[in-house]
mmCIF file of C-alpha atoms in Angstrom:
data_model
loop_
_atom_site.group_PDB
_atom_site.id
_atom_site.type_symbol
_atom_site.label_atom_id
_atom_site.label_comp_id
_atom_site.label_asym_id
_atom_site.label_seq_id
_atom_site.Cartn_x
_atom_site.Cartn_y
_atom_site.Cartn_z
ATOM 1 C CA MET H 1 87.053 89.335 120.434
ATOM 2 C CA HIS H 2 85.141 90.877 117.496
ATOM 3 C CA GLU H 3 83.159 93.002 119.943
ATOM 4 C CA THR H 4 86.374 94.368 121.466
ATOM 5 C CA PHE H 5 87.646 95.584 118.095
ATOM 6 C CA MET H 6 84.263 97.036 117.086
ATOM 7 C CA ALA H 7 84.004 98.763 120.455
ATOM 8 C CA ARG H 8 87.396 100.364 119.779
ATOM 9 C CA ALA H 9 86.256 101.581 116.335
ATOM 10 C CA ILE H 10 83.144 103.093 117.919
ATOM 11 C CA ALA H 11 85.216 104.660 120.725
ATOM 12 C CA ILE H 12 87.424 106.303 118.088
ATOM 13 C CA ALA H 13 84.274 107.583 116.339
ATOM 14 C CA ARG H 14 83.063 108.980 119.659
ATOM 15 C CA GLU H 15 86.258 111.096 119.876
ATOM 16 C CA SER H 16 84.811 113.240 117.074
ATOM 17 C CA ILE H 17 82.174 114.647 119.406
ATOM 18 C CA ASP H 18 84.818 116.860 121.053
ATOM 19 C CA SER H 19 87.365 117.090 118.198
ATOM 20 C CA PRO H 20 86.773 119.913 115.713
ATOM 21 C CA GLY H 21 87.148 118.960 112.062
ATOM 22 C CA THR H 22 86.334 115.301 112.598
ATOM 23 C CA LEU H 23 83.286 113.163 111.883
ATOM 24 C CA PRO H 24 82.079 110.103 113.829
ATOM 25 C CA TYR H 25 83.675 107.463 111.630
ATOM 26 C CA GLY H 26 86.364 105.404 113.314
ATOM 27 C CA ALA H 27 88.137 102.264 112.179
ATOM 28 C CA VAL H 28 90.748 99.766 113.251
ATOM 29 C CA VAL H 29 92.800 97.310 111.217
ATOM 30 C CA VAL H 30 93.439 93.997 112.954
ATOM 31 C CA ARG H 31 95.845 91.213 112.106
ATOM 32 C CA ASP H 32 96.466 88.089 114.173
ATOM 33 C CA GLY H 33 94.285 89.391 116.983
ATOM 34 C CA GLU H 34 96.170 92.688 117.328
ATOM 35 C CA ILE H 35 95.203 96.226 116.321
ATOM 36 C CA ILE H 36 97.813 97.378 113.815
ATOM 37 C CA GLY H 37 96.150 100.601 112.674
ATOM 38 C CA GLU H 38 93.560 103.121 113.822
ATOM 39 C CA GLY H 39 91.832 105.993 112.105
ATOM 40 C CA LEU H 40 89.247 108.719 112.573
ATOM 41 C CA ASN H 41 87.589 110.730 109.816
ATOM 42 C CA ARG H 42 89.630 113.949 109.789
ATOM 43 C CA ALA H 43 88.600 115.151 106.327
ATOM 44 C CA GLU H 44 87.645 118.639 107.494
ATOM 45 C CA ALA H 45 90.564 119.067 109.907
ATOM 46 C CA ASN H 46 93.096 117.937 107.304
ATOM 47 C CA CYS H 47 91.382 119.625 104.327
ATOM 48 C CA ASP H 48 91.613 116.156 102.795
ATOM 49 C CA PRO H 49 88.407 114.559 101.521
ATOM 50 C CA THR H 50 90.142 111.155 101.521
ATOM 51 C CA SER H 51 90.851 111.273 105.265
ATOM 52 C CA HIS H 52 88.104 108.832 106.204
ATOM 53 C CA GLY H 53 88.493 106.637 109.275
ATOM 54 C CA GLU H 54 89.062 103.511 107.206
ATOM 55 C CA ILE H 55 91.640 105.159 104.938
ATOM 56 C CA ASP H 56 93.489 106.622 107.920
ATOM 57 C CA ALA H 57 93.456 103.241 109.708
ATOM 58 C CA ILE H 58 94.938 101.634 106.587
ATOM 59 C CA ARG H 59 97.552 104.406 106.331
ATOM 60 C CA ASP H 60 98.411 103.976 110.008
ATOM 61 C CA ALA H 61 98.764 100.189 109.711
ATOM 62 C CA CYS H 62 100.901 100.435 106.579
ATOM 63 C CA ALA H 63 103.133 103.086 108.180
ATOM 64 C CA ARG H 64 103.529 101.119 111.424
ATOM 65 C CA LEU H 65 104.511 97.982 109.516
ATOM 66 C CA SER H 66 106.382 99.744 106.666
ATOM 67 C CA VAL H 67 104.303 97.866 104.068
ATOM 68 C CA THR H 68 101.794 98.544 101.323
ATOM 69 C CA SER H 69 99.960 95.222 101.702
ATOM 70 C CA LEU H 70 97.759 94.221 104.604
ATOM 71 C CA THR H 71 96.774 90.874 103.113
ATOM 72 C CA GLY H 72 94.667 88.854 105.492
ATOM 73 C CA ALA H 73 93.918 91.691 107.912
ATOM 74 C CA ASP H 74 90.415 92.577 109.095
ATOM 75 C CA LEU H 75 88.918 96.043 109.255
ATOM 76 C CA TYR H 76 86.356 97.134 111.850
ATOM 77 C CA ALA H 77 84.486 100.330 110.975
ATOM 78 C CA SER H 78 81.955 102.321 112.950
ATOM 79 C CA GLY H 79 79.967 102.842 109.745
ATOM 80 C CA GLU H 80 79.531 100.983 106.478
ATOM 81 C CA PRO H 81 82.433 102.178 104.328
ATOM 82 C CA CYS H 82 81.983 104.265 101.188
ATOM 83 C CA SER H 83 83.179 103.106 97.776
ATOM 84 C CA MET H 84 86.538 104.877 98.132
ATOM 85 C CA CYS H 85 87.249 103.082 101.397
ATOM 86 C CA VAL H 86 86.091 99.719 100.043
ATOM 87 C CA ALA H 87 88.389 100.160 97.023
ATOM 88 C CA ALA H 88 91.315 100.911 99.352
ATOM 89 C CA MET H 89 90.494 97.808 101.403
ATOM 90 C CA TYR H 90 90.596 95.642 98.295
ATOM 91 C CA GLN H 91 93.794 97.353 97.142
ATOM 92 C CA VAL H 92 95.663 96.448 100.335
ATOM 93 C CA GLY H 93 94.189 92.976 100.775
ATOM 94 C CA ILE H 94 91.767 93.394 103.670
ATOM 95 C CA ALA H 95 90.169 89.952 104.103
ATOM 96 C CA ARG H 96 87.081 90.796 106.147
ATOM 97 C CA LEU H 97 85.044 93.872 106.985
ATOM 98 C CA PHE H 98 82.970 94.302 110.129
ATOM 99 C CA TYR H 99 80.833 97.445 110.469
ATOM 100 C CA ALA H 100 78.321 98.940 112.889
ATOM 101 C CA GLY H 101 76.155 101.617 111.254
ATOM 102 C CA ALA H 102 74.665 100.919 107.796
ATOM 103 C CA ALA H 103 74.920 103.232 104.784
ATOM 104 C CA ALA H 104 71.324 104.298 105.444
ATOM 105 C CA ASP H 105 72.337 105.381 108.965
ATOM 106 C CA SER H 106 75.109 107.559 107.505
ATOM 107 C CA ALA H 107 72.724 109.041 104.937
ATOM 108 C CA ALA H 108 70.303 109.972 107.736
ATOM 109 C CA PHE H 109 73.177 111.410 109.797
ATOM 110 C CA PHE H 110 74.353 113.643 106.934
ATOM 111 C CA ALA H 111 70.783 114.718 106.140
ATOM 112 C CA ARG H 112 70.281 115.822 109.768
ATOM 113 C CA LEU H 113 73.720 117.446 109.934
ATOM 114 C CA SER H 114 73.253 119.369 106.676
ATOM 115 C CA GLU H 115 69.951 120.788 107.961
ATOM 116 C CA HIS H 116 72.045 122.714 110.507
ATOM 117 C CA ASP H 117 74.971 123.487 108.206
ATOM 118 C CA PRO H 118 74.731 123.110 104.406
ATOM 119 C CA LYS H 119 78.497 122.520 104.106
ATOM 120 C CA TRP H 120 77.810 118.921 105.172
ATOM 121 C CA ALA H 121 75.406 118.213 102.301
ATOM 122 C CA ARG H 122 76.675 115.419 100.077
ATOM 123 C CA ALA H 123 76.750 115.754 96.290
ATOM 124 C CA MET H 124 76.026 112.056 95.952
ATOM 125 C CA SER H 125 74.721 109.389 98.307
ATOM 126 C CA ASN H 126 76.789 106.307 99.095
ATOM 127 C CA GLN H 127 74.432 104.252 96.941
ATOM 128 C CA GLU H 128 74.752 106.664 93.987
ATOM 129 C CA LEU H 129 78.542 106.714 94.406
ATOM 130 C CA ARG H 130 78.695 102.910 94.350
ATOM 131 C CA ALA H 131 76.609 102.830 91.164
ATOM 132 C CA GLN H 132 78.816 105.399 89.406
ATOM 133 C CA VAL H 133 82.104 103.777 90.406
ATOM 134 C CA GLY H 134 80.864 100.433 89.105
ATOM 135 C CA LEU H 135 80.068 101.755 85.625
ATOM 136 C CA PRO H 136 82.494 101.635 82.707
ATOM 137 C CA ILE H 137 84.270 104.997 82.482
ATOM 138 C CA GLU H 138 82.343 106.104 79.379
ATOM 139 C CA GLN H 139 78.998 105.574 81.165
ATOM 140 C CA ARG H 140 79.742 107.584 84.320
ATOM 141 C CA SER H 141 78.144 110.970 84.948
ATOM 142 C CA MET H 142 81.622 112.525 85.341
ATOM 143 C CA ALA H 143 83.081 113.480 81.976
ATOM 144 C CA ALA H 144 86.333 111.666 81.159
ATOM 145 C CA GLU H 145 88.614 111.949 78.151
ATOM 146 C CA GLN H 146 91.659 109.812 77.463
ATOM 147 C CA MET H 147 94.677 111.631 76.059
ATOM 148 C CA MET H 148 98.402 111.020 75.464
ATOM 149 C CA ALA H 149 98.033 107.268 76.077
ATOM 150 C CA LYS H 150 101.101 106.388 73.972
ATOM 151 C CA ASP H 151 103.261 108.755 76.040
ATOM 152 C CA MET H 152 102.120 107.096 79.265
ATOM 153 C CA VAL H 153 102.621 103.582 77.917
ATOM 154 C CA ALA H 154 106.200 104.628 77.084
ATOM 155 C CA VAL H 155 106.705 105.622 80.744
ATOM 156 C CA PHE H 156 105.375 102.225 81.843
ATOM 157 C CA ASP H 157 107.769 100.497 79.444
ATOM 158 C CA GLU H 158 110.737 102.565 80.674
ATOM 159 C CA PHE H 159 109.866 101.808 84.290
ATOM 160 C CA ILE H 160 109.732 98.062 83.625
ATOM 161 C CA ALA H 161 113.018 98.211 81.701
ATOM 162 C CA ARG H 162 114.773 99.856 84.674
ATOM 163 C CA HIS H 163 113.210 97.866 87.464
ATOM 164 C CA THR H 164 113.235 94.317 86.148
#
């Protein structure tokens, strides 16, 4: 059964070969032996850098089921997911991840692709991204400054007061 779901994720990835604005990263979300969401990397087509196959499969599953939690579901991805996609999987409760291509395979793919068109060059490798995301905010290479914290805490307090 696992092979069937992975084959579907790879088939979705293969659709990118003839679909402008897509990349070969497909994913399916599975719960109780049934595909409940599918996605293809449409970042370029949608002008949305978060439109990865895994994210779109999660969005599709949540929309189909009218939920924001996919607790216990599995995700099958044609490539090892990036940090953004992994964070989304944790956020919605994905229990298990199955993937085909490794991060090194994706790095080689983007290196070859960017040789032909520099727009595909990545500012940061998957490994570098994982390292940065895992650091405390003050240690990351991206500058960050906290401001107006008391104002935001007041909004949190007001929200709780109204909704509890």
